[in-house]
PDB file of C-alpha atoms in Angstrom:
ATOM      1  CA  ILE G 225      -5.275  25.430  -7.513  1.00 80.00           C
ATOM      2  CA  ALA G 226      -7.895  26.108 -10.132  1.00 85.00           C
ATOM      3  CA  SER G 227     -10.466  23.393  -9.494  1.00 91.00           C
ATOM      4  CA  LEU G 228     -11.611  20.600  -7.232  1.00 92.00           C
ATOM      5  CA  GLU G 229     -10.012  18.145  -9.663  1.00 89.00           C
ATOM      6  CA  ASP G 230      -6.671  19.963  -9.331  1.00 89.00           C
ATOM      7  CA  LEU G 231      -6.964  19.867  -5.539  1.00 93.00           C
ATOM      8  CA  GLN G 232      -7.718  16.148  -5.583  1.00 92.00           C
ATOM      9  CA  ALA G 233      -4.752  15.511  -7.885  1.00 92.00           C
ATOM     10  CA  ALA G 234      -2.448  17.507  -5.601  1.00 94.00           C
ATOM     11  CA  LEU G 235      -3.677  15.590  -2.553  1.00 96.00           C
ATOM     12  CA  ALA G 236      -3.249  12.263  -4.357  1.00 95.00           C
ATOM     13  CA  LEU G 237       0.346  13.219  -5.193  1.00 96.00           C
ATOM     14  CA  TYR G 238       1.020  14.350  -1.626  1.00 97.00           C
ATOM     15  CA  GLY G 239      -0.502  11.168  -0.199  1.00 97.00           C
ATOM     16  CA  SER G 240       1.450   8.966  -2.589  1.00 97.00           C
ATOM     17  CA  GLN G 241       4.705  10.707  -1.688  1.00 98.00           C
ATOM     18  CA  GLN G 242       3.936  10.251   2.012  1.00 98.00           C
ATOM     19  CA  PHE G 243       3.050   6.607   1.407  1.00 97.00           C
ATOM     20  CA  LEU G 244       6.324   5.948  -0.433  1.00 98.00           C
ATOM     21  CA  SER G 245       8.255   7.553   2.401  1.00 98.00           C
ATOM     22  CA  ALA G 246       6.310   5.529   4.996  1.00 98.00           C
ATOM     23  CA  ILE G 247       6.943   2.157   3.356  1.00 98.00           C
ATOM     24  CA  GLN G 248      10.613   2.972   2.829  1.00 98.00           C
ATOM     25  CA  GLN G 249      11.052   4.053   6.446  1.00 99.00           C
ATOM     26  CA  ALA G 250       9.118   1.060   7.785  1.00 98.00           C
ATOM     27  CA  SER G 251      11.179  -1.443   5.814  1.00 98.00           C
ATOM     28  CA  LEU G 252      14.561   0.256   6.247  1.00 98.00           C
ATOM     29  CA  GLY G 253      17.173  -2.322   7.214  1.00 97.00           C
ATOM     30  CA  LYS G 254      14.757  -5.200   6.725  1.00 98.00           C
ATOM     31  CA  THR G 255      14.636  -7.852   4.017  1.00 95.00           C
ATOM     32  CA  GLY G 256      12.303 -10.557   2.818  1.00 93.00           C
ATOM     33  CA  ARG G 257       9.330 -11.420   5.001  1.00 95.00           C
ATOM     34  CA  GLU G 258      10.172  -8.795   7.623  1.00 97.00           C
ATOM     35  CA  ALA G 259      10.287  -6.056   4.967  1.00 97.00           C
ATOM     36  CA  VAL G 260       6.991  -7.081   3.346  1.00 96.00           C
ATOM     37  CA  LEU G 261       5.314  -7.230   6.762  1.00 97.00           C
ATOM     38  CA  ALA G 262       6.601  -3.742   7.529  1.00 98.00           C
ATOM     39  CA  ILE G 263       5.286  -2.439   4.201  1.00 98.00           C
ATOM     40  CA  ALA G 264       1.864  -4.017   4.735  1.00 97.00           C
ATOM     41  CA  HIS G 265       1.575  -2.517   8.209  1.00 98.00           C
ATOM     42  CA  ALA G 266       2.743   0.891   6.973  1.00 98.00           C
ATOM     43  CA  TYR G 267       0.083   0.713   4.248  1.00 98.00           C
ATOM     44  CA  ARG G 268      -2.620   0.196   6.842  1.00 98.00           C
ATOM     45  CA  ASP G 269      -1.238   2.882   9.148  1.00 98.00           C
ATOM     46  CA  VAL G 270      -1.147   5.489   6.373  1.00 98.00           C
ATOM     47  CA  ALA G 271      -4.652   4.653   5.171  1.00 97.00           C
ATOM     48  CA  LEU G 272      -6.170   4.735   8.655  1.00 97.00           C
ATOM     49  CA  ALA G 273      -4.413   7.985   9.560  1.00 97.00           C
ATOM     50  CA  ASN G 274      -5.506   9.763   6.350  1.00 96.00           C
ATOM     51  CA  PRO G 275      -8.671   8.114   4.998  1.00 96.00           C
ATOM     52  CA  GLY G 276      -9.670  10.994   2.717  1.00 96.00           C
ATOM     53  CA  ILE G 277      -6.260  11.272   1.118  1.00 96.00           C
ATOM     54  CA  TYR G 278      -6.004   7.478   0.953  1.00 95.00           C
ATOM     55  CA  GLU G 279      -9.200   7.365  -1.089  1.00 94.00           C
ATOM     56  CA  LEU G 280      -7.736   9.857  -3.568  1.00 94.00           C
ATOM     57  CA  MET G 281      -4.632   7.684  -3.962  1.00 94.00           C
ATOM     58  CA  LEU G 282      -6.542   4.625  -5.181  1.00 91.00           C
ATOM     59  CA  ARG G 283      -6.981   5.545  -8.830  1.00 87.00           C
ATOM     60  CA  ALA G 284      -4.225   4.889 -11.301  1.00 85.00           C
ATOM     61  CA  PRO G 285      -2.724   8.196 -12.465  1.00 86.00           C
ATOM     62  CA  SER G 286      -3.916   9.602 -15.760  1.00 86.00           C
ATOM     63  CA  ALA G 287      -1.634  10.617 -18.617  1.00 84.00           C
ATOM     64  CA  ASP G 288      -1.807  14.277 -17.551  1.00 87.00           C
ATOM     65  CA  GLN G 289      -0.402  13.472 -14.083  1.00 90.00           C
ATOM     66  CA  PRO G 290       3.276  12.692 -14.771  1.00 93.00           C
ATOM     67  CA  ASP G 291       4.395  13.463 -11.196  1.00 95.00           C
ATOM     68  CA  LEU G 292       1.807  11.120  -9.720  1.00 94.00           C
ATOM     69  CA  HIS G 293       2.643   8.486 -12.315  1.00 93.00           C
ATOM     70  CA  GLU G 294       6.323   8.705 -11.344  1.00 96.00           C
ATOM     71  CA  VAL G 295       5.635   8.314  -7.610  1.00 97.00           C
ATOM     72  CA  SER G 296       3.214   5.451  -8.268  1.00 95.00           C
ATOM     73  CA  GLU G 297       5.872   3.722 -10.346  1.00 95.00           C
ATOM     74  CA  GLN G 298       8.428   4.236  -7.568  1.00 97.00           C
ATOM     75  CA  ILE G 299       6.050   2.587  -5.087  1.00 97.00           C
ATOM     76  CA  VAL G 300       5.526  -0.427  -7.341  1.00 96.00           C
ATOM     77  CA  GLN G 301       9.247  -0.735  -8.107  1.00 96.00           C
ATOM     78  CA  TYR G 302      10.144  -0.509  -4.432  1.00 97.00           C
ATOM     79  CA  ILE G 303       7.738  -3.268  -3.439  1.00 96.00           C
ATOM     80  CA  MET G 304       8.885  -5.389  -6.388  1.00 96.00           C
ATOM     81  CA  LEU G 305      12.471  -4.979  -5.193  1.00 96.00           C
ATOM     82  CA  VAL G 306      11.510  -6.200  -1.724  1.00 96.00           C
ATOM     83  CA  LEU G 307       9.705  -9.175  -3.273  1.00 95.00           C
ATOM     84  CA  THR G 308      12.869 -10.365  -5.035  1.00 94.00           C
ATOM     85  CA  ALA G 309      13.661 -12.116  -1.734  1.00 94.00           C
ATOM     86  CA  TYR G 310      10.845 -14.505  -2.689  1.00 95.00           C
ATOM     87  CA  GLY G 311      12.384 -15.141  -6.097  1.00 95.00           C
ATOM     88  CA  LEU G 312       9.702 -13.031  -7.766  1.00 94.00           C
ATOM     89  CA  HIS G 313      10.599 -10.919 -10.777  1.00 93.00           C
ATOM     90  CA  GLY G 314       8.768  -9.245 -13.643  1.00 94.00           C
ATOM     91  CA  GLU G 315       5.115 -10.187 -14.025  1.00 95.00           C
ATOM     92  CA  ALA G 316       5.209 -12.585 -11.077  1.00 95.00           C
ATOM     93  CA  ALA G 317       6.357  -9.750  -8.820  1.00 95.00           C
ATOM     94  CA  LEU G 318       3.700  -7.427 -10.243  1.00 95.00           C
ATOM     95  CA  HIS G 319       1.006  -9.986  -9.455  1.00 96.00           C
ATOM     96  CA  ALA G 320       2.350 -10.208  -5.902  1.00 96.00           C
ATOM     97  CA  VAL G 321       2.322  -6.391  -5.588  1.00 96.00           C
ATOM     98  CA  ARG G 322      -1.320  -6.441  -6.654  1.00 96.00           C
ATOM     99  CA  GLY G 323      -1.969  -9.132  -4.080  1.00 96.00           C
ATOM    100  CA  VAL G 324      -0.409  -7.140  -1.246  1.00 95.00           C
ATOM    101  CA  ARG G 325      -2.286  -4.023  -2.286  1.00 95.00           C
ATOM    102  CA  SER G 326      -5.572  -5.884  -2.645  1.00 97.00           C
ATOM    103  CA  LEU G 327      -5.434  -7.584   0.728  1.00 97.00           C
ATOM    104  CA  ALA G 328      -4.368  -4.385   2.488  1.00 97.00           C
ATOM    105  CA  HIS G 329      -6.996  -2.295   0.710  1.00 96.00           C
ATOM    106  CA  GLY G 330      -9.775  -4.774   1.348  1.00 97.00           C
ATOM    107  CA  PHE G 331      -9.015  -4.975   5.043  1.00 98.00           C
ATOM    108  CA  VAL G 332      -8.557  -1.214   5.439  1.00 98.00           C
ATOM    109  CA  SER G 333     -11.751  -0.472   3.502  1.00 97.00           C
ATOM    110  CA  LEU G 334     -13.776  -2.739   5.768  1.00 97.00           C
ATOM    111  CA  GLU G 335     -12.086  -1.253   8.805  1.00 97.00           C
ATOM    112  CA  LEU G 336     -12.797   2.342   7.742  1.00 96.00           C
ATOM    113  CA  ALA G 337     -16.422   1.463   6.993  1.00 96.00           C
ATOM    114  CA  GLY G 338     -16.894  -0.022  10.462  1.00 96.00           C
ATOM    115  CA  GLY G 339     -17.154  -3.510   9.030  1.00 96.00           C
ATOM    116  CA  PHE G 340     -15.477  -5.282  11.941  1.00 96.00           C
ATOM    117  CA  GLY G 341     -17.946  -5.202  14.812  1.00 94.00           C
ATOM    118  CA  LEU G 342     -16.825  -8.261  16.739  1.00 96.00           C
ATOM    119  CA  ASN G 343     -14.806  -7.820  19.909  1.00 94.00           C
ATOM    120  CA  LEU G 344     -11.697  -9.278  18.312  1.00 96.00           C
ATOM    121  CA  SER G 345      -8.346  -7.608  17.671  1.00 97.00           C
ATOM    122  CA  ARG G 346      -8.258  -6.077  14.192  1.00 97.00           C
ATOM    123  CA  ASP G 347      -4.478  -5.821  14.512  1.00 97.00           C
ATOM    124  CA  GLU G 348      -4.256  -9.582  15.050  1.00 97.00           C
ATOM    125  CA  SER G 349      -6.633 -10.283  12.154  1.00 98.00           C
ATOM    126  CA  TYR G 350      -4.585  -8.087   9.827  1.00 98.00           C
ATOM    127  CA  ALA G 351      -1.300  -9.637  10.933  1.00 97.00           C
ATOM    128  CA  ARG G 352      -2.682 -13.130  10.313  1.00 97.00           C
ATOM    129  CA  LEU G 353      -3.986 -12.112   6.887  1.00 97.00           C
ATOM    130  CA  VAL G 354      -0.614 -10.736   5.805  1.00 97.00           C
ATOM    131  CA  GLU G 355       1.245 -13.744   7.243  1.00 96.00           C
ATOM    132  CA  THR G 356      -1.040 -16.139   5.349  1.00 97.00           C
ATOM    133  CA  PHE G 357      -0.434 -14.255   2.105  1.00 96.00           C
ATOM    134  CA  LEU G 358       3.323 -14.387   2.646  1.00 96.00           C
ATOM    135  CA  ASP G 359       3.141 -18.114   3.410  1.00 96.00           C
ATOM    136  CA  GLY G 360       1.606 -18.517  -0.038  1.00 95.00           C
ATOM    137  CA  LEU G 361       4.507 -16.690  -1.661  1.00 90.00           C
ATOM    138  CA  GLY G 362       6.955 -19.228  -0.296  1.00 75.00           C
TER     139      GLY G 362
END
């Protein structure tokens, strides 16, 4: 590894590969709502377990990162496939993928920053957030 940038790219690839494996394992044998819930919880688990690597995974891959681009595409395609249970395809599914990612990222970011100081279950809050999102999908 020749530079800090190369190290960060390698860690982003590693983290993305681990994330893909985690969401696939979590949703194995599940469909529809149960599968999306499993993916959302796996997202949070991966991010909380590896906050530094998670941060490196947030940026869209650049043109000179074909391996990272491929894994990122596999993640999106996998989640889109799961969302077909909601009748979502194409752009509609992509918008839903962005929604899942945005709600998970927002919650995890606040959690990692210590933004939830009340004596209230963060697990319950996250579960309710994901359930509400899924209710909106249909």
